[in-house]
Coordinates of C-alpha atoms in Angstrom, one line a residue:
X1 CA 23.4 -17.1 -10.2
X2 CA 20.5 -15.4 -12.1
X3 CA 20.1 -11.7 -12.2
X4 CA 16.9 -12.1 -10.0
X5 CA 19.0 -14.0 -7.4
X6 CA 21.5 -11.2 -7.5
X7 CA 18.9 -8.5 -6.9
X8 CA 17.1 -10.4 -4.2
X9 CA 20.4 -11.3 -2.5
X10 CA 21.3 -7.6 -2.6
X11 CA 18.0 -6.4 -1.3
X12 CA 17.8 -9.0 1.5
X13 CA 21.5 -9.1 2.2
X14 CA 21.7 -5.5 3.4
X15 CA 18.7 -5.9 5.7
X16 CA 20.1 -9.1 7.3
X17 CA 23.0 -6.9 8.4
X18 CA 20.5 -5.0 10.6
X19 CA 20.3 -8.0 13.0
X20 CA 21.8 -8.1 16.4
X21 CA 25.5 -8.0 16.6
X22 CA 28.6 -5.8 17.1
X23 CA 28.1 -2.3 15.7
X24 CA 24.3 -2.6 15.6
X25 CA 22.7 0.8 15.1
X26 CA 21.3 2.2 18.4
X27 CA 18.3 4.1 17.2
X28 CA 15.2 3.1 15.2
X29 CA 16.0 5.6 12.5
X30 CA 19.5 4.3 12.1
X31 CA 18.3 0.7 12.0
X32 CA 15.7 1.6 9.3
X33 CA 18.5 3.1 7.2
X34 CA 20.1 -0.3 7.2
X35 CA 16.8 -2.2 6.6
X36 CA 15.7 0.3 3.9
X37 CA 19.0 1.4 2.2
X38 CA 19.0 4.3 -0.3
X39 CA 20.0 2.2 -3.2
X40 CA 21.7 -1.2 -4.0
X41 CA 24.9 -1.5 -6.0
X42 CA 23.3 -4.6 -7.7
X43 CA 20.7 -2.3 -9.3
X44 CA 23.3 -0.5 -11.3
X45 CA 23.7 -2.0 -14.8
X46 CA 26.5 0.2 -16.1
X47 CA 28.4 3.5 -15.6
X48 CA 30.1 4.7 -18.7
X49 CA 30.6 7.8 -20.8
X50 CA 29.0 10.2 -18.3
X51 CA 25.9 8.0 -18.1
X52 CA 24.5 5.6 -15.5
X53 CA 21.9 2.9 -16.2
X54 CA 20.0 1.2 -13.5
X55 CA 17.5 -1.7 -13.3
X56 CA 14.7 0.0 -11.4
X57 CA 12.8 -2.5 -9.2
X58 CA 9.0 -2.7 -9.4
X59 CA 7.4 -0.7 -6.6
X60 CA 10.0 2.2 -6.7
X61 CA 8.6 5.4 -8.1
X62 CA 10.4 7.5 -10.7
X63 CA 8.9 10.6 -9.2
X64 CA 8.1 11.3 -5.6
X65 CA 4.4 11.6 -4.7
X66 CA 5.3 13.8 -1.8
X67 CA 8.1 16.3 -2.6
X68 CA 8.6 16.9 1.2
X69 CA 9.5 13.3 1.7
X70 CA 11.0 12.0 -1.6
X71 CA 11.2 8.3 -2.1
X72 CA 11.8 8.3 -5.8
X73 CA 14.6 6.5 -7.6
X74 CA 16.4 9.7 -8.6
X75 CA 16.6 11.0 -5.0
X76 CA 17.7 7.6 -3.7
X77 CA 20.3 7.1 -6.4
X78 CA 21.6 10.6 -5.8
X79 CA 22.1 9.9 -2.1
X80 CA 23.8 6.6 -2.9
X81 CA 26.3 8.4 -5.2
X82 CA 26.9 11.1 -2.6
X83 CA 27.6 8.4 0.0
X84 CA 30.3 7.0 -2.3
X85 CA 31.9 10.4 -2.2
X86 CA 30.7 11.4 -5.7
X87 CA 28.5 14.2 -7.1
X88 CA 24.9 13.2 -6.8
X89 CA 23.8 15.0 -9.9
X90 CA 21.5 13.1 -12.3
X91 CA 20.1 14.4 -15.5
X92 CA 16.6 12.9 -15.9
X93 CA 15.1 12.3 -19.3
X94 CA 12.7 9.3 -18.8
X95 CA 10.4 7.8 -16.3
X96 CA 8.8 4.4 -15.6
X97 CA 5.5 3.8 -13.8
X98 CA 6.0 2.9 -10.2
X99 CA 5.2 -0.8 -10.7
X100 CA 7.1 -1.2 -14.0
X101 CA 10.7 -2.5 -13.6
X102 CA 13.6 -2.1 -15.9
X103 CA 16.1 0.2 -17.5
X104 CA 16.4 3.8 -16.6
X105 CA 19.3 5.9 -18.0
X106 CA 20.6 9.2 -16.4
X107 CA 23.3 11.7 -17.3
X108 CA 26.0 11.9 -14.7
X109 CA 27.8 14.6 -16.6
X110 CA 25.9 17.9 -17.2
X111 CA 27.7 18.2 -20.5
X112 CA 25.9 15.0 -21.7
X113 CA 22.4 16.5 -21.0
X114 CA 21.8 18.3 -24.3
X115 CA 22.6 15.4 -26.5
X116 CA 20.7 12.9 -24.3
X117 CA 17.7 15.2 -24.2
X118 CA 17.8 15.7 -27.9
X119 CA 17.6 11.9 -28.5
X120 CA 14.7 11.4 -26.1
X121 CA 12.8 14.4 -27.4
X122 CA 13.5 13.4 -31.0
X123 CA 12.3 9.8 -30.3
X124 CA 15.6 8.4 -31.5
X125 CA 16.0 6.2 -28.4
X126 CA 15.3 2.5 -29.0
X127 CA 13.0 1.5 -26.1
X128 CA 12.1 -2.2 -25.7
X129 CA 9.6 -3.7 -23.2
X130 CA 8.3 -7.1 -22.2
X131 CA 4.7 -7.6 -21.1
X132 CA 2.7 -10.7 -20.1
X133 CA -0.9 -10.9 -21.4
X134 CA -3.7 -13.5 -22.0
X135 CA -5.6 -14.0 -25.2
X136 CA -3.2 -12.4 -27.7
X137 CA -4.4 -13.5 -31.2
X138 CA -1.9 -14.0 -34.0
X139 CA 1.6 -12.7 -34.2
X140 CA 3.3 -9.4 -34.8
X141 CA 1.1 -6.2 -34.9
X142 CA 1.5 -2.5 -34.7
X143 CA -0.9 -0.7 -32.4
X144 CA -1.8 2.9 -33.4
X145 CA -4.1 5.0 -31.2
X146 CA -4.7 8.5 -30.1
X147 CA -4.6 8.5 -26.3
X148 CA -6.0 10.9 -23.7
X149 CA -6.9 10.8 -20.0
X150 CA -10.7 10.1 -19.7
X151 CA -12.4 9.6 -16.4
X152 CA -9.2 9.0 -14.5
X153 CA -7.3 6.7 -16.9
X154 CA -5.6 6.9 -20.2
X155 CA -7.5 5.4 -23.1
X156 CA -8.0 5.7 -26.9
X157 CA -10.1 8.6 -28.2
X158 CA -11.4 9.4 -31.7
X159 CA -9.4 11.3 -34.3
X160 CA -11.5 14.4 -33.8
X161 CA -10.8 14.6 -30.1
X162 CA -8.2 17.3 -29.7
X163 CA -7.0 15.8 -26.4
X164 CA -5.7 12.7 -28.1
X165 CA -1.9 12.2 -28.6
X166 CA -0.5 9.8 -31.2
X167 CA 0.8 6.5 -29.7
X168 CA 2.5 3.8 -31.7
X169 CA 3.7 0.5 -30.3
X170 CA 5.1 -2.4 -32.3
X171 CA 4.4 -5.8 -30.9
X172 CA 5.9 -9.3 -31.4
X173 CA 5.3 -12.5 -29.6
X174 CA 8.4 -13.6 -27.7
X175 CA 6.9 -16.7 -26.1
X176 CA 3.5 -18.4 -25.8
X177 CA 2.1 -21.0 -23.5
X178 CA -1.6 -21.8 -24.0
X179 CA -3.5 -18.6 -23.9
X180 CA -0.6 -16.8 -22.2
X181 CA 1.9 -14.8 -24.1
X182 CA 5.1 -12.9 -23.4
X183 CA 5.1 -9.9 -25.8
X184 CA 8.1 -8.0 -26.9
X185 CA 7.2 -4.3 -27.6
X186 CA 9.0 -1.4 -29.1
X187 CA 7.5 2.0 -28.6
X188 CA 7.9 4.9 -31.1
X189 CA 6.2 7.4 -28.8
X190 CA 6.3 7.7 -25.0
X191 CA 2.9 8.5 -23.7
X192 CA 1.8 8.0 -20.1
X193 CA 0.6 4.4 -19.7
X194 CA 1.0 3.9 -23.4
X195 CA 1.6 0.2 -23.5
X196 CA -0.9 -0.5 -20.7
X197 CA -3.6 1.5 -22.3
X198 CA -3.0 0.2 -25.9
X199 CA -2.9 -3.5 -24.8
X200 CA -6.1 -3.0 -22.8
X201 CA -7.8 -1.3 -25.8
X202 CA -7.2 -4.5 -27.9
X203 CA -8.5 -6.8 -25.2
X204 CA -5.2 -7.9 -23.7
X205 CA -4.4 -5.8 -20.6
X206 CA -1.1 -6.4 -19.0
X207 CA -1.2 -9.1 -16.3
X208 CA -1.3 -7.7 -12.8
X209 CA -2.6 -4.3 -14.0
X210 CA -5.3 -3.2 -11.5
X211 CA -6.0 0.1 -13.3
X212 CA -6.7 -1.6 -16.7
X213 CA -8.2 -4.8 -15.2
X214 CA -5.5 -7.2 -16.2
X215 CA -5.5 -10.9 -15.3
X216 CA -4.2 -11.9 -11.9
X217 CA -0.4 -11.8 -11.4
X218 CA 2.0 -11.3 -8.4
X219 CA 3.1 -7.9 -9.8
X220 CA 2.5 -5.7 -12.8
X221 CA 4.0 -7.8 -15.6
X222 CA 5.6 -5.0 -17.5
X223 CA 9.4 -4.6 -17.8
X224 CA 11.6 -2.1 -19.6
X225 CA 14.0 -4.7 -21.0
X226 CA 16.4 -2.6 -23.0
X227 CA 17.3 0.9 -24.0
X228 CA 19.6 1.8 -26.9
X229 CA 21.0 5.2 -27.6
X230 CA 21.7 6.4 -31.1
X231 CA 25.4 5.9 -31.9
X232 CA 25.9 4.9 -28.3
X233 CA 25.6 2.1 -25.7
X234 CA 22.7 -0.3 -25.3
X235 CA 21.6 -1.2 -21.8
X236 CA 19.6 -4.4 -21.0
X237 CA 17.9 -5.5 -17.8
X238 CA 17.3 -9.3 -17.5
X239 CA 13.7 -10.6 -17.5
X240 CA 12.4 -11.0 -13.9
X241 CA 11.8 -14.6 -13.1
X242 CA 8.2 -13.8 -12.1
X243 CA 7.5 -13.5 -15.8
X244 CA 8.5 -17.2 -16.5
X245 CA 6.5 -18.3 -13.5
X246 CA 3.4 -16.5 -14.7
X247 CA 3.7 -17.9 -18.2
X248 CA 3.9 -21.4 -16.6
X249 CA 0.5 -20.7 -15.0
X250 CA 1.4 -19.2 -11.6
X251 CA -1.1 -16.3 -11.1
X252 CA 0.1 -15.7 -7.5
X253 CA 3.1 -16.4 -5.3
X254 CA 3.0 -19.9 -3.8
X255 CA 4.0 -19.6 -0.1
X256 CA 5.7 -23.0 -0.5
X257 CA 8.1 -21.6 -3.2
X258 CA 11.0 -20.1 -1.2
X259 CA 12.4 -18.2 -4.2
X260 CA 9.1 -16.7 -5.1
X261 CA 8.4 -15.7 -1.5
X262 CA 11.9 -14.1 -1.3
X263 CA 11.1 -12.1 -4.5
X264 CA 7.8 -10.9 -3.1
X265 CA 9.5 -9.8 0.2
X266 CA 12.2 -8.0 -1.7
X267 CA 9.6 -6.2 -3.8
X268 CA 7.8 -5.3 -0.6
X269 CA 10.9 -3.9 1.1
X270 CA 11.7 -1.9 -2.0
X271 CA 8.1 -0.6 -2.5
X272 CA 7.8 0.5 1.2
X273 CA 11.0 2.5 1.3
X274 CA 9.3 5.7 2.0
X275 CA 7.3 4.3 4.9
X276 CA 10.3 2.4 6.2
X277 CA 12.4 5.6 6.3
X278 CA 9.5 7.6 7.7
X279 CA 10.8 6.8 11.2
X280 CA 13.1 9.8 10.6
X281 CA 10.5 12.1 9.1
X282 CA 9.6 15.4 11.0
X283 CA 6.3 13.7 12.0
X284 CA 7.5 10.1 12.1
X285 CA 5.5 7.0 11.2
X286 CA 6.9 3.7 12.5
X287 CA 4.1 1.2 11.8
X288 CA 2.7 0.2 8.4
X289 CA 1.9 -2.8 6.3
X290 CA 4.9 -4.4 4.6
X291 CA 3.0 -7.0 2.5
X292 CA -0.7 -6.9 1.8
X293 CA -1.5 -10.5 0.9
X294 CA -3.7 -11.2 -2.1
X295 CA -3.6 -7.5 -3.1
X296 CA 0.1 -8.0 -3.9
X297 CA -0.2 -11.4 -5.4
X298 CA 0.7 -13.3 -2.2
X299 CA -2.6 -14.8 -1.0
X300 CA -2.6 -16.2 2.6
X301 CA 0.1 -13.8 4.0
X302 CA 0.0 -10.3 5.3
X303 CA 2.9 -8.7 7.2
X304 CA 2.9 -5.6 9.4
X305 CA 5.8 -3.5 10.8
X306 CA 5.6 -2.2 14.3
X307 CA 8.8 -0.4 15.2
X308 CA 11.5 -3.0 15.2
X309 CA 9.2 -6.0 14.9
X310 CA 7.1 -7.8 12.3
X311 CA 3.6 -9.3 12.7
X312 CA 2.8 -12.1 10.2
X313 CA -0.9 -12.8 9.6
X314 CA -1.4 -16.3 8.2
X315 CA -4.7 -17.3 6.4
X316 CA -5.6 -20.7 5.1
X317 CA -4.1 -24.2 4.8
X318 CA -1.2 -23.3 2.5
X319 CA 0.1 -20.6 4.8
X320 CA 0.0 -23.0 7.8
X321 CA 1.8 -25.7 5.8
X322 CA 4.5 -23.2 4.8
X323 CA 4.6 -21.5 8.2
X324 CA 8.2 -22.4 9.1
X325 CA 9.5 -21.3 5.7
X326 CA 7.5 -18.0 5.9
X327 CA 8.8 -17.2 9.4
X328 CA 12.4 -18.0 8.4
X329 CA 12.1 -15.7 5.4
X330 CA 10.7 -12.9 7.5
X331 CA 13.4 -13.4 10.2
X332 CA 15.9 -13.1 7.4
X333 CA 14.8 -9.5 6.7
X334 CA 16.7 -8.3 9.7
X335 CA 13.9 -7.0 12.1
X336 CA 14.3 -7.7 15.8
X337 CA 11.6 -10.3 16.0
X338 CA 8.5 -11.8 14.3
X339 CA 5.1 -12.4 15.9
X340 CA 2.4 -14.6 14.2
X341 CA -1.4 -14.4 14.1
X342 CA -3.0 -17.5 12.6
X343 CA -6.3 -16.0 11.3
X344 CA -9.5 -17.5 10.0
X345 CA -10.3 -17.1 6.4
X346 CA -13.7 -15.6 7.1
X347 CA -14.5 -12.8 9.5
X348 CA -17.5 -14.8 10.8
X349 CA -15.4 -17.8 11.7
X350 CA -15.3 -17.9 15.5
X351 CA -11.9 -18.4 17.1
X352 CA -10.6 -17.6 20.6
X353 CA -8.0 -15.0 20.0
X354 CA -6.4 -15.6 23.3
X355 CA -5.4 -19.2 22.5
X356 CA -1.7 -19.5 22.2
X357 CA -1.9 -21.6 19.1
X358 CA -3.9 -18.8 17.3
X359 CA -1.9 -15.9 18.5
X360 CA 1.2 -16.7 20.6
X361 CA 2.0 -14.1 23.3
X362 CA 5.7 -14.1 22.4
X363 CA 7.7 -13.9 19.2
X364 CA 8.2 -17.0 17.0
X365 CA 11.4 -15.7 15.7
X366 CA 13.9 -13.3 17.2
X367 CA 13.7 -11.4 20.4
X368 CA 10.5 -10.1 22.2
X369 CA 9.1 -6.6 22.0
X370 CA 8.1 -5.0 25.3
X371 CA 4.7 -6.1 26.4
X372 CA 3.4 -2.7 25.5
X373 CA 5.3 0.0 23.5
X374 CA 4.5 3.0 21.4
X375 CA 4.5 3.3 17.6
X376 CA 4.2 6.6 15.8
X377 CA 1.8 7.6 13.1
X378 CA 2.3 11.1 11.5
X379 CA 3.9 12.1 14.8
X380 CA 1.1 10.7 17.1
X381 CA 1.8 8.1 19.7
X382 CA -0.2 4.9 19.8
X383 CA 0.5 2.1 22.5
X384 CA 0.5 -1.4 20.9
X385 CA 0.7 -4.9 22.2
X386 CA 2.0 -7.5 19.7
X387 CA 1.3 -10.5 21.9
X388 CA -2.2 -9.6 23.0
X389 CA -4.5 -11.8 20.8
X390 CA -5.3 -11.1 17.2
X391 CA -5.3 -7.3 17.4
X392 CA -2.5 -5.1 18.4
X393 CA -4.3 -1.9 19.4
X394 CA -4.3 0.1 16.1
X395 CA -5.7 -0.7 12.7
X396 CA -3.0 0.4 10.3
X397 CA -5.3 0.6 7.2
X398 CA -7.0 3.6 8.7
X399 CA -3.8 5.8 8.8
X400 CA -4.9 8.1 5.9
X401 CA -8.4 8.3 7.3
X402 CA -7.1 9.4 10.7
X403 CA -4.9 12.0 9.0
X404 CA -8.0 13.4 7.3
X405 CA -9.9 13.4 10.6
X406 CA -7.1 15.3 12.2
X407 CA -7.0 17.9 9.4
X408 CA -10.8 18.5 9.7
X409 CA -11.4 18.2 13.4
X410 CA -10.4 21.8 14.5
X411 CA -13.1 23.4 16.6
X412 CA -15.6 20.5 16.0
X413 CA -17.5 18.3 18.5
X414 CA -16.5 14.8 17.5
X415 CA -18.3 11.5 18.2
X416 CA -16.2 8.3 17.7
X417 CA -18.3 5.2 17.8
X418 CA -16.9 1.6 18.0
X419 CA -13.7 3.5 19.0
X420 CA -11.7 0.4 20.1
X421 CA -8.5 1.9 21.6
X422 CA -9.3 5.4 20.3
X423 CA -6.9 6.2 17.5
X424 CA -9.5 8.2 15.6
X425 CA -10.2 10.1 18.8
X426 CA -6.6 10.8 19.4
X427 CA -6.3 12.1 15.9
X428 CA -9.3 14.4 16.3
X429 CA -8.1 15.7 19.7
X430 CA -4.6 16.4 18.2
X431 CA -6.3 18.3 15.4
X432 CA -7.9 20.7 17.8
X433 CA -11.4 19.3 18.3
X434 CA -13.5 21.2 20.7
X435 CA -14.7 18.0 22.3
X436 CA -14.2 14.3 21.6
X437 CA -16.6 11.6 22.8
X438 CA -15.0 8.1 22.6
X439 CA -17.6 5.3 22.8
X440 CA -17.0 1.5 23.0
X441 CA -18.5 -1.4 24.9
X442 CA -15.1 -2.8 25.9
X443 CA -13.6 -1.5 29.2
X444 CA -10.1 -2.7 28.4
X445 CA -10.1 -1.0 25.0
X446 CA -11.2 2.2 26.6
X447 CA -8.5 2.1 29.2
X448 CA -6.0 1.8 26.4
X449 CA -7.7 4.8 24.8
X450 CA -7.1 6.8 27.9
X451 CA -3.5 5.7 27.8
X452 CA -3.3 6.8 24.2
X453 CA -4.7 10.3 25.1
X454 CA -2.2 10.6 27.9
X455 CA 0.7 9.5 25.7
X456 CA -0.1 12.4 23.4
X457 CA -0.7 15.0 26.2
X458 CA -4.5 15.0 25.5
X459 CA -6.0 14.1 28.8
X460 CA -9.5 15.1 29.9
X461 CA -11.4 13.6 27.0
X462 CA -14.9 12.1 27.3
X463 CA -14.7 8.3 27.3
X464 CA -18.0 6.4 27.4
X465 CA -18.3 2.6 28.0
X466 CA -21.7 1.7 26.4
X467 CA -23.3 -0.2 23.6
X468 CA -22.9 2.2 20.6
X469 CA -26.4 1.5 19.3
X470 CA -27.9 2.2 22.7
X471 CA -25.8 5.3 23.1
X472 CA -26.9 6.7 19.8
X473 CA -30.5 6.4 20.9
X474 CA -29.6 8.2 24.1
X475 CA -27.9 11.0 22.3
X476 CA -31.0 11.3 20.0
X477 CA -33.3 11.7 23.0
X478 CA -31.1 14.3 24.6
X479 CA -30.8 16.2 21.3
X480 CA -27.0 16.2 21.2
X481 CA -25.4 17.0 17.9
X482 CA -21.9 16.6 16.7
X483 CA -19.9 18.2 13.9
X484 CA -17.9 15.1 13.0
X485 CA -19.3 11.6 13.5
X486 CA -17.1 8.5 13.0
X487 CA -18.4 4.9 12.8
X488 CA -16.1 2.0 12.1
X489 CA -17.9 -1.1 13.4
X490 CA -16.7 -4.7 13.2
X491 CA -18.3 -7.0 10.7
X492 CA -19.9 -9.0 13.4
X493 CA -20.5 -8.1 17.1
X494 CA -22.8 -9.2 19.9
X495 CA -23.4 -7.3 23.2
X496 CA -26.0 -7.8 25.9
X497 CA -28.3 -5.3 24.0
X498 CA -27.4 -5.7 20.3
X499 CA -26.6 -8.3 17.8
X500 CA -24.9 -6.6 14.8
X501 CA -24.1 -8.1 11.4
X502 CA -22.7 -5.9 8.6
X503 CA -25.0 -5.6 5.6
X504 CA -28.6 -4.4 5.6
X505 CA -28.2 -3.2 9.3
X506 CA -26.0 -0.5 7.9
X507 CA -29.2 1.4 7.0
X508 CA -30.2 1.8 10.6
X509 CA -26.7 2.6 11.8
X510 CA -26.2 5.2 9.1
X511 CA -29.6 6.8 10.0
X512 CA -28.6 6.9 13.6
X513 CA -25.3 8.6 12.8
X514 CA -27.0 11.2 10.6
X515 CA -29.6 11.8 13.3
X516 CA -26.9 13.1 15.7
X517 CA -25.0 15.0 13.1
X518 CA -25.3 18.8 13.2
X519 CA -26.1 20.7 10.0
X520 CA -23.0 20.9 7.8
X521 CA -21.4 18.1 9.7
X522 CA -19.0 15.5 8.4
X523 CA -19.8 11.8 8.8
X524 CA -17.1 9.1 8.3
X525 CA -18.6 5.6 7.8
X526 CA -16.2 2.7 7.4
X527 CA -16.7 -1.0 6.8
X528 CA -14.2 -3.9 6.7
X529 CA -16.9 -6.3 5.4
X530 CA -15.2 -8.1 2.4
X531 CA -18.5 -9.6 1.3
X532 CA -20.2 -6.2 0.8
X533 CA -19.5 -4.2 -2.4
X534 CA -19.0 -0.5 -2.4
X535 CA -22.2 -0.2 -4.4
X536 CA -24.2 -1.9 -1.7
X537 CA -22.6 0.1 1.0
X538 CA -23.4 3.3 -0.7
X539 CA -27.0 2.2 -1.2
X540 CA -27.4 1.3 2.5
X541 CA -26.0 4.7 3.5
X542 CA -28.3 6.6 1.1
X543 CA -31.3 4.6 2.5
X544 CA -30.1 5.6 6.0
X545 CA -30.0 9.3 5.0
X546 CA -33.6 9.1 3.7
X547 CA -34.7 7.4 6.9
X548 CA -33.1 10.1 8.9
X549 CA -34.5 12.8 6.7
X550 CA -31.2 14.4 5.9
X551 CA -29.6 15.5 2.6
X552 CA -26.1 14.4 1.7
X553 CA -24.2 17.2 0.1
X554 CA -21.1 15.1 -0.8
X555 CA -20.4 11.4 -0.6
X556 CA -16.7 10.7 -1.3
X557 CA -15.0 7.3 -1.4
X558 CA -11.6 7.4 0.4
X559 CA -8.9 5.5 -1.4
X560 CA -6.8 2.7 0.0
X561 CA -3.5 3.6 1.7
X562 CA -0.5 3.0 -0.4
X563 CA 0.6 0.1 1.7
X564 CA -2.8 -1.7 1.4
X565 CA -3.1 -2.2 -2.4
X566 CA -6.0 -4.3 -3.5
X567 CA -7.9 -4.0 -0.2
X568 CA -11.0 -2.5 -1.7
X569 CA -11.8 -0.4 1.4
X570 CA -15.3 0.9 2.1
X571 CA -14.9 4.3 3.6
X572 CA -17.3 7.1 2.9
X573 CA -16.5 10.7 3.8
X574 CA -19.9 12.4 3.8
X575 CA -20.7 16.1 4.1
X576 CA -24.3 17.0 5.2

């Protein structure tokens, strides 16, 4: 069995034990602890001489982004050691980027710390990496640069730039297939993003590196292969099999390759540990995206978590051909059941979402969820229905935007247009909004919005069933103004009064939103139109501001949520 097989088996084996059976955990939090364990024994490479070496999976951070809810490898390994009845102390002297896999070494014995620190600080540790690139010319080279962070990313700067720090990387070619190469690298220095920035600077960014615009790959193709201590042990982490597949020409995971799909799901489970365990957070979250399709090198498949269940979104012919294998692999993760949505590739492709062959009402694997149940998002309660057509009742990619709305809503009059089931409205009301107007043309969606308000103890809100474009005109005539305006329309929509198509029509919609915004207001405009670039979206919004005669004080692009990498969202947070 290969090392990859061992790691995947370890990652998936634990979650399979979360399935129904004797001794099954009886709370969602307890089940999530089984599905998303603190650490896996198979990740430990060696424990000797007061040291522990681990093979950190890609997707696991070395340092927690949120100290109040740590999801980093140090915290997780410490908990694992404590669960074994041992001291959880770890002396930390190195880090790897979140999406870089490979060797990390920690001191278990505090007495080992000074000597280990001296070796790392004195650059006497032999650190070896592997990286996949395209277009490498020639053979061995030594890369010498001065690196500094410029405009948000690390890059070479001139000798006279005092921000620059010396970076030296020795490069050899370990394998080559056509224009693809596997590089073996030894670093003398240890700068942030050193290998990634230096390879990008010579025209060969690491495959899968979104920051440095590397070629397509199913993951960041950078691996800390070995680490040798002076006069001490040497630790090695075997090459992930994704590297060989990429060298052979596979830029993405084939859904018909069971091993590659298992690898991708294992990476997803490892990378979503923080969200998976957030069911037990003080303000719990129980719904999130587990796998984001093409953004994570798995085109044709996206997977969402709702409480105990999964929802698989299938796009395109390959996904449909591989459907049984995909669903079996998802069932093997250990969730209670799996629902499927067979989606069109293009948003303008018309399908009847109620057809059972498009979106079956029941699970295709495992047991059924209640027809309607609540998921949590930062403590808020949202009713969802997994078997009710293509949509469930909440768009998970807006989680961070809703948190921002909640934080800013206090004392404001809020207008939520194209509100659907009202998650933005619930967030605003929970944040202390003085008034929330929830507007949508769909009566069933608005009834669910009322239920969402009630579930959160926020009854008595203003809910309006009307065409949003017509309602904006009505508000303008009445002279009503709002302190926070939210518009998140679909890409295409047709009502009795309006035919909407995302694109140039955004000029008029933006103008109408600005026209009902009070001085100093915030306007959140969001588009899921994959055909429209952020540049075009911004131009349309600025044209709308000119048409409305308002000045935009700040236009900020909101980033993608951590569980939606590569989504290229178009969300503008605008202050007038």
